[in-house]
Amino acid sequence: IDIIIVLKDTPLAFNEIQSRLKIYSDTLSRRLKELEEFGIIEASITQEKKGKRVRYGLTVKGNKIAILLIEGMKILNTAEKLL
């Protein structure tokens, strides 16, 4: 869930995701692969001055899931305040 939320606004490189989430690289690699297999994220390769760079971004399906997750969290926060 955290990876989807982090990628909601913009595609990020592996190390950018890792530093934001404070997650082990092998764990992040597995999660990215799983999300890619489910069609939630996609990897894109860009050419930069220092060479090629892979960035991960949400697919259309991933964006829909991100919206649902965020709205769900808002509902939970509101419910917690009422209880």
Tab-separated table of C-alpha atoms in Angstrom:
chain	number	residue	atom	x	y	z
A	1	ILE	CA	0.000	0.000	0.000
A	2	ASP	CA	2.805	2.406	0.897
A	3	ILE	CA	4.454	2.006	-2.502
A	4	ILE	CA	1.209	2.833	-4.287
A	5	ILE	CA	0.716	5.958	-2.163
A	6	VAL	CA	4.329	7.098	-2.707
A	7	LEU	CA	3.960	6.734	-6.478
A	8	LYS	CA	0.605	8.526	-6.578
A	9	ASP	CA	1.949	11.899	-7.666
A	10	THR	CA	4.997	11.092	-9.767
A	11	PRO	CA	7.149	8.202	-10.990
A	12	LEU	CA	10.212	7.571	-8.842
A	13	ALA	CA	13.500	5.699	-9.130
A	14	PHE	CA	14.173	2.664	-6.949
A	15	ASN	CA	16.434	4.502	-4.501
A	16	GLU	CA	13.941	7.375	-4.206
A	17	ILE	CA	11.191	4.937	-3.217
A	18	GLN	CA	13.543	3.142	-0.851
A	19	SER	CA	14.604	6.327	0.942
A	20	ARG	CA	11.016	7.544	1.336
A	21	LEU	CA	9.759	4.249	2.723
A	22	LYS	CA	12.858	3.176	4.695
A	23	ILE	CA	12.568	-0.366	3.298
A	24	TYR	CA	15.220	-3.000	2.571
A	25	SER	CA	16.209	-3.180	-1.092
A	26	ASP	CA	15.399	-6.893	-1.463
A	27	THR	CA	11.944	-6.353	0.032
A	28	LEU	CA	11.312	-3.374	-2.242
A	29	SER	CA	12.467	-5.355	-5.289
A	30	ARG	CA	9.987	-8.131	-4.511
A	31	ARG	CA	7.120	-5.709	-3.908
A	32	LEU	CA	7.810	-3.769	-7.117
A	33	LYS	CA	7.902	-7.023	-9.096
A	34	GLU	CA	4.589	-8.157	-7.572
A	35	LEU	CA	2.912	-4.812	-8.266
A	36	GLU	CA	4.215	-4.864	-11.831
A	37	GLU	CA	2.894	-8.418	-12.357
A	38	PHE	CA	-0.543	-7.292	-11.148
A	39	GLY	CA	-0.498	-4.353	-13.563
A	40	ILE	CA	-0.519	-1.754	-10.797
A	41	ILE	CA	2.856	-0.177	-11.593
A	42	GLU	CA	5.064	-0.037	-14.646
A	43	ALA	CA	8.756	0.538	-15.047
A	44	SER	CA	9.987	3.003	-17.640
A	45	ILE	CA	13.566	3.549	-18.708
A	46	THR	CA	14.772	7.078	-19.358
A	47	GLN	CA	18.096	8.228	-20.747
A	48	GLU	CA	19.876	10.739	-18.541
A	49	LYS	CA	23.350	12.278	-18.565
A	50	LYS	CA	24.667	9.602	-16.216
A	51	GLY	CA	23.067	6.772	-18.189
A	52	LYS	CA	19.778	4.944	-18.192
A	53	ARG	CA	17.457	5.267	-15.230
A	54	VAL	CA	14.458	3.142	-14.351
A	55	ARG	CA	11.482	4.922	-12.850
A	56	TYR	CA	8.401	3.266	-11.453
A	57	GLY	CA	4.976	4.811	-11.905
A	58	LEU	CA	1.358	3.861	-11.472
A	59	THR	CA	-0.672	2.481	-14.350
A	60	VAL	CA	-4.275	3.585	-14.913
A	61	LYS	CA	-5.319	0.666	-12.717
A	62	GLY	CA	-2.760	1.727	-10.101
A	63	ASN	CA	-4.074	5.289	-10.073
A	64	LYS	CA	-7.608	4.025	-9.492
A	65	ILE	CA	-6.379	1.879	-6.609
A	66	ALA	CA	-4.473	4.846	-5.125
A	67	ILE	CA	-7.622	6.974	-5.186
A	68	LEU	CA	-9.616	4.206	-3.478
A	69	LEU	CA	-6.934	3.732	-0.817
A	70	ILE	CA	-6.737	7.437	-0.043
A	71	GLU	CA	-10.507	7.796	0.157
A	72	GLY	CA	-10.685	4.698	2.342
A	73	MET	CA	-8.099	6.155	4.724
A	74	LYS	CA	-10.087	9.388	4.925
A	75	ILE	CA	-13.234	7.439	5.827
A	76	LEU	CA	-11.359	5.473	8.492
A	77	ASN	CA	-9.916	8.665	9.990
A	78	THR	CA	-13.371	10.224	10.117
A	79	ALA	CA	-14.858	7.072	11.691
A	80	GLU	CA	-12.125	6.995	14.340
A	81	LYS	CA	-12.915	10.583	15.310
A	82	LEU	CA	-16.585	9.699	15.724
A	83	LEU	CA	-15.959	6.666	17.941
